[in-house]
Coordinates of C-alpha atoms in Angstrom, one line a residue:
Chain U
M1 CA -36.2 25.2 -9.8
E2 CA -36.5 21.7 -11.1
L3 CA -33.4 19.5 -11.5
I4 CA -33.0 16.0 -12.8
I5 CA -31.2 14.4 -9.9
N6 CA -30.0 10.8 -10.4
G7 CA -32.6 10.4 -13.2
E8 CA -35.5 11.8 -11.2
S9 CA -37.2 15.2 -11.6
I10 CA -37.0 17.0 -8.3
Q11 CA -38.5 20.4 -7.3
L12 CA -36.2 22.5 -5.2
P13 CA -36.8 25.6 -3.2
D14 CA -35.4 29.0 -4.4
S15 CA -32.8 29.0 -1.7
V16 CA -30.9 26.3 -3.5
K17 CA -28.6 28.1 -5.9
T18 CA -25.3 26.2 -5.9
V19 CA -24.0 22.7 -5.7
S20 CA -23.1 23.4 -2.1
D21 CA -26.7 24.5 -1.4
L22 CA -28.0 21.3 -3.0
L23 CA -25.9 19.0 -0.8
S24 CA -26.9 20.9 2.3
H25 CA -30.5 20.7 1.3
F26 CA -30.3 16.9 1.2
R27 CA -28.0 16.9 4.3
L28 CA -25.3 15.2 2.2
N29 CA -22.5 17.8 2.8
H30 CA -20.6 15.6 5.2
K31 CA -20.9 12.5 3.1
I32 CA -18.3 11.1 0.7
A33 CA -20.2 12.1 -2.4
I34 CA -19.2 13.0 -5.9
V35 CA -21.3 15.4 -8.0
E36 CA -21.6 15.7 -11.7
V37 CA -23.6 18.4 -13.4
N38 CA -24.5 18.0 -17.1
L39 CA -21.7 15.4 -17.3
N40 CA -19.1 17.7 -15.8
I41 CA -17.6 16.5 -12.6
I42 CA -17.6 19.3 -10.0
Q43 CA -14.5 19.4 -7.8
K44 CA -15.1 20.0 -4.1
Q45 CA -13.5 23.5 -4.2
E46 CA -16.0 24.5 -6.9
Y47 CA -19.2 23.5 -4.9
E48 CA -19.9 27.0 -3.7
T49 CA -19.3 28.7 -7.0
T50 CA -21.1 26.3 -9.3
T51 CA -24.6 27.6 -9.8
L52 CA -27.4 25.3 -10.9
C53 CA -30.0 26.1 -13.5
N54 CA -33.5 24.8 -14.1
G55 CA -33.4 21.5 -15.9
D56 CA -29.7 20.7 -15.1
K57 CA -29.0 17.0 -15.0
V58 CA -27.2 16.2 -11.7
E59 CA -25.7 13.0 -10.6
I60 CA -24.8 12.4 -7.0
V61 CA -22.8 9.2 -6.6
H62 CA -20.8 7.5 -3.8
F63 CA -18.9 4.3 -3.2
V64 CA -20.7 1.1 -2.5
G65 CA -19.5 -2.4 -1.8
G66 CA -18.2 -4.2 -4.9
G67 CA -15.5 -6.5 -6.2
Chain H
M1 CA 9.4 -9.4 -1.1
M2 CA 6.7 -6.8 -1.5
L3 CA 3.9 -6.4 -4.1
Q4 CA 4.6 -3.3 -6.1
I5 CA 1.8 -1.7 -8.1
G6 CA 2.8 1.6 -9.8
P7 CA 4.3 3.7 -7.0
Y8 CA 2.7 1.7 -4.2
Q9 CA 4.1 -1.2 -2.2
F10 CA 2.1 -3.7 -0.3
Q11 CA 3.0 -6.5 2.2
S12 CA -0.3 -8.4 1.5
R13 CA -0.9 -10.1 -1.8
L14 CA -4.7 -10.4 -1.2
L15 CA -6.9 -7.7 -2.7
L16 CA -10.4 -7.9 -1.2
G17 CA -13.7 -6.9 -2.6
T18 CA -16.3 -5.2 -0.4
G19 CA -19.6 -6.5 -2.0
K20 CA -22.3 -8.8 -0.7
Y21 CA -21.2 -9.3 3.0
P22 CA -24.0 -10.3 5.3
S23 CA -23.5 -7.2 7.4
F24 CA -21.1 -4.2 7.8
D25 CA -19.7 -5.7 11.0
V26 CA -18.9 -9.0 9.5
Q27 CA -17.3 -7.2 6.6
K28 CA -15.2 -5.0 8.8
E29 CA -13.9 -8.1 10.7
A30 CA -13.3 -10.0 7.5
V31 CA -11.3 -7.1 6.0
E32 CA -9.2 -6.8 9.2
V33 CA -8.5 -10.6 9.5
S34 CA -7.7 -10.9 5.7
G35 CA -4.7 -8.5 6.1
A36 CA -5.7 -7.0 2.8
E37 CA -4.3 -3.5 2.1
I38 CA -6.2 -2.9 -1.1
L39 CA -10.0 -2.8 -1.1
T40 CA -12.2 -2.7 -4.2
F41 CA -15.6 -1.1 -4.4
A42 CA -18.0 0.3 -6.9
V43 CA -19.4 3.7 -7.8
R44 CA -23.2 4.1 -7.7
R45 CA -25.9 6.7 -7.5
M46 CA -26.6 7.8 -3.9
N47 CA -30.0 7.6 -2.4
I48 CA -30.3 11.3 -1.7
F49 CA -33.4 10.9 0.3
E50 CA -31.7 8.8 3.0
P51 CA -28.6 10.7 4.1
N52 CA -28.3 8.6 7.2
Q53 CA -28.0 5.3 5.4
P54 CA -24.8 3.7 6.6
N55 CA -22.0 3.4 4.1
F56 CA -19.3 0.7 4.4
L57 CA -16.5 3.2 4.0
E58 CA -17.6 5.0 7.1
K59 CA -17.2 1.7 9.1
L60 CA -13.6 1.2 8.0
E61 CA -10.5 3.3 8.8
I62 CA -10.1 4.1 5.2
T63 CA -6.7 5.8 5.6
K64 CA -5.3 2.3 6.4
Y65 CA -6.2 1.0 3.0
K66 CA -5.5 1.8 -0.6
L67 CA -8.8 2.1 -2.4
L68 CA -9.3 0.4 -5.7
P69 CA -12.6 1.5 -7.2
N70 CA -13.9 -0.5 -10.2
T71 CA -15.7 0.6 -13.3
A72 CA -18.4 -2.1 -12.9
G73 CA -21.5 -1.2 -14.7
A74 CA -19.6 0.1 -17.7
K75 CA -20.2 -1.5 -21.1
T76 CA -18.0 0.9 -23.1
A77 CA -14.6 2.5 -22.7
E78 CA -16.3 5.9 -22.4
E79 CA -18.5 4.8 -19.6
A80 CA -15.6 3.3 -17.8
V81 CA -13.6 6.5 -18.1
R82 CA -16.6 8.5 -16.7
I83 CA -16.8 6.2 -13.7
A84 CA -13.1 6.4 -13.1
R85 CA -13.1 10.2 -13.2
L86 CA -16.0 10.3 -10.7
A87 CA -14.1 7.9 -8.4
K88 CA -10.9 10.0 -8.6
A89 CA -12.9 13.2 -7.9
S90 CA -13.6 11.9 -4.4
G91 CA -9.9 12.7 -3.7
L92 CA -9.5 9.4 -2.0
C93 CA -7.9 7.3 -4.7
D94 CA -5.9 7.3 -8.0
M95 CA -6.0 3.6 -8.8
I96 CA -8.7 2.2 -11.0
K97 CA -9.8 -1.4 -11.8
V98 CA -11.0 -1.2 -15.4
E99 CA -14.0 -3.5 -15.7
V100 CA -16.0 -3.4 -18.9
I101 CA -18.4 -6.2 -19.2
G102 CA -19.2 -7.5 -22.6
C103 CA -21.8 -10.2 -21.8
D104 CA -24.5 -10.1 -19.1
K105 CA -24.8 -13.8 -18.7
T106 CA -21.1 -14.6 -18.2
L107 CA -19.9 -11.2 -17.0
L108 CA -16.9 -11.7 -19.2
P109 CA -14.9 -8.6 -20.0
D110 CA -15.1 -6.9 -23.4
P111 CA -11.5 -7.1 -24.6
V112 CA -11.7 -4.2 -27.1
E113 CA -13.4 -1.8 -24.8
T114 CA -11.1 -2.8 -21.9
L115 CA -8.1 -2.1 -24.0
K116 CA -9.5 1.3 -25.1
A117 CA -10.4 2.3 -21.6
T118 CA -7.0 1.3 -20.3
E119 CA -5.3 3.5 -22.8
M120 CA -7.5 6.5 -22.1
L121 CA -7.1 6.2 -18.3
L122 CA -3.3 5.8 -18.6
E123 CA -3.3 9.0 -20.6
E124 CA -5.1 10.7 -17.7
G125 CA -2.6 9.6 -15.2
F126 CA -4.5 6.9 -13.4
I127 CA -2.8 3.8 -11.9
V128 CA -4.6 1.3 -14.1
L129 CA -5.4 -2.3 -13.3
P130 CA -7.5 -3.9 -16.0
Y131 CA -9.7 -6.9 -15.3
T132 CA -9.3 -9.1 -18.4
S133 CA -10.0 -12.5 -19.7
D134 CA -7.2 -15.0 -19.5
D135 CA -6.2 -14.2 -23.1
V136 CA -2.4 -14.3 -23.4
V137 CA -2.1 -11.9 -26.3
L138 CA -4.6 -9.4 -24.8
A139 CA -2.5 -9.4 -21.6
K140 CA 0.5 -8.6 -23.6
R141 CA -1.3 -5.7 -25.4
L142 CA -2.5 -4.3 -22.1
Q143 CA 1.1 -4.5 -20.8
Q144 CA 2.4 -2.7 -23.9
L145 CA 0.0 0.2 -23.2
G146 CA 1.7 0.6 -19.8
C147 CA -0.9 -0.6 -17.4
H148 CA 0.3 -1.1 -13.8
A149 CA -0.9 -4.6 -13.3
I150 CA -2.9 -7.2 -15.3
M151 CA -5.8 -8.9 -13.7
P152 CA -6.9 -12.0 -15.6
G153 CA -10.0 -13.8 -14.4
A154 CA -9.6 -17.4 -13.1
S155 CA -13.2 -18.1 -14.2
P156 CA -16.4 -16.0 -14.5
I157 CA -17.1 -13.4 -11.7
G158 CA -18.7 -14.9 -8.6
S159 CA -18.8 -18.4 -10.2
G160 CA -16.4 -20.0 -7.7
Q161 CA -15.2 -22.3 -10.4
G162 CA -11.5 -21.7 -9.6
I163 CA -8.8 -21.6 -12.2
I164 CA -10.2 -23.2 -15.4
N165 CA -7.3 -22.5 -17.6
P166 CA -4.1 -22.8 -15.6
L167 CA -2.0 -23.0 -18.8
N168 CA -3.1 -19.6 -20.1
L169 CA -2.7 -18.1 -16.7
S170 CA 0.9 -19.4 -16.4
L171 CA 1.7 -18.2 -19.9
I172 CA 0.4 -14.7 -18.9
I173 CA 2.5 -14.8 -15.8
E174 CA 5.6 -16.0 -17.7
Q175 CA 5.6 -13.1 -20.1
A176 CA 4.5 -10.4 -17.6
T177 CA 6.6 -7.4 -16.8
V178 CA 4.0 -6.0 -14.5
P179 CA 2.2 -7.7 -11.5
V180 CA -0.4 -10.3 -12.5
I181 CA -3.3 -10.4 -10.1
V182 CA -5.8 -13.2 -10.5
D183 CA -9.2 -11.6 -10.3
A184 CA -12.6 -13.3 -10.3
G185 CA -13.8 -16.9 -10.1
I186 CA -11.8 -18.0 -7.0
G187 CA -13.9 -20.3 -4.9
S188 CA -11.7 -21.9 -2.2
P189 CA -8.4 -21.4 -0.5
A190 CA -7.0 -24.2 -2.7
D191 CA -7.8 -22.0 -5.8
A192 CA -6.0 -19.0 -4.3
A193 CA -3.0 -21.1 -3.4
L194 CA -2.8 -22.6 -6.9
A195 CA -2.9 -19.1 -8.4
M196 CA 0.0 -18.1 -6.3
E197 CA 1.9 -21.3 -6.9
L198 CA 1.6 -20.6 -10.6
G199 CA 3.5 -17.4 -9.9
A200 CA 0.7 -14.8 -9.7
D201 CA 1.7 -11.7 -7.8
G202 CA -1.6 -11.4 -6.0
V203 CA -5.3 -12.6 -5.9
L204 CA -8.4 -10.4 -5.9
L205 CA -11.5 -12.0 -4.6
N206 CA -14.8 -11.0 -3.1
T207 CA -17.6 -13.6 -3.3
A208 CA -15.4 -16.5 -2.0
V209 CA -15.1 -14.6 1.3
A210 CA -18.4 -12.6 1.4
G211 CA -20.5 -15.6 0.4
A212 CA -18.8 -18.2 2.7
A213 CA -20.8 -19.6 5.6
D214 CA -18.3 -17.9 7.9
P215 CA -16.8 -14.9 6.0
V216 CA -14.3 -14.0 8.7
K217 CA -12.9 -17.5 8.9
M218 CA -12.7 -17.7 5.1
A219 CA -10.9 -14.3 5.0
K220 CA -8.2 -15.8 7.3
A221 CA -8.1 -19.0 5.2
M222 CA -7.5 -17.0 2.0
K223 CA -4.8 -14.9 3.7
L224 CA -3.0 -18.1 4.7
A225 CA -3.5 -19.8 1.4
I226 CA -2.1 -16.9 -0.5
E227 CA 0.9 -16.7 1.8
A228 CA 1.4 -20.5 1.5
G229 CA 1.1 -20.5 -2.3
R230 CA 3.5 -17.6 -2.6
L231 CA 6.1 -19.3 -0.4
G232 CA 5.7 -22.5 -2.3
Y233 CA 6.3 -20.6 -5.6
E234 CA 9.4 -18.9 -4.2
A235 CA 10.7 -22.2 -2.8
G236 CA 10.3 -24.0 -6.2
R237 CA 8.3 -27.2 -6.2
I238 CA 9.7 -30.6 -7.2
P239 CA 8.9 -31.8 -10.7
K240 CA 6.2 -34.4 -11.1
K241 CA 7.4 -37.9 -11.9
R242 CA 5.6 -40.9 -13.2
Y243 CA 7.1 -43.5 -10.8
A244 CA 8.1 -43.5 -7.2
T245 CA 11.4 -42.3 -5.8
A246 CA 12.1 -43.7 -2.3
S247 CA 12.5 -41.1 0.5
S248 CA 14.4 -43.5 2.7
P249 CA 18.0 -44.6 1.8
M250 CA 18.6 -47.9 -0.1
E251 CA 21.8 -48.7 1.7
G252 CA 21.9 -50.8 4.8
M253 CA 18.8 -52.7 4.0
S254 CA 20.4 -56.2 4.4
I255 CA 19.1 -56.3 8.0
V256 CA 15.5 -56.7 6.8

């Protein structure tokens, strides 16, 4: 499956089916990260049940230093 | 007397930004020394290919602080709302600093979009602190919407020019029914003290500390300046007079 993650086209193995799988794939599951799929924010409790489809636009954001 | 923003109370009147420190260790020490209880930060895309990249939040005991994410990067109310929702979805915060920039060169806020974003976010139940220009009427309009604090800039972000319009700032403070936090443009402890002497309820700064030659020492200086300025405001300064008034008594001077 191909997803657009943070603006980049990225090819993912078939084992990645949900948001939870995606975070595990990139070893981000223990990070403070917020996920948006096609402009919808995915709450943490929905990570395992939210399935991803080819071409989905995913944003993975976090907190950085700022004023 | 405590600083009250929405349902939250704070001992410290210094709100500290977390950008541009020379290192995470210096930042951690500066934050601790400053006594700040509210920290600001931004929301950005993660580098998903570097999961081990350190993040400043992991360095701090974040439960000790109230987190105040900003909507920096937004140019419209809709973008600001999107960033605010993302920040809230972290489950770590419900306060938001509305920052909608209307000019890339001066980084001055867009008043119309700021007003719109504030209204939308208040409707969604956020604790909303809009960063605004020092416009007296705009401050009043934001207050009428029900925002939880007003954050007028002293001068452009990161400019270190200090308070360039003390008259407007004092008029905003005079009419305010919510806390006024002077945000942006503070350069030195004197600037921060002046803001507090004018009656501001707090000061938000970042570059003045992060960009100082010794950020940790400057964090301490800002803490003390804000405390001194607040005490001075509460104590009530003497009026300025054109001519001298002797401090020593005029009686019993015949011996000299």
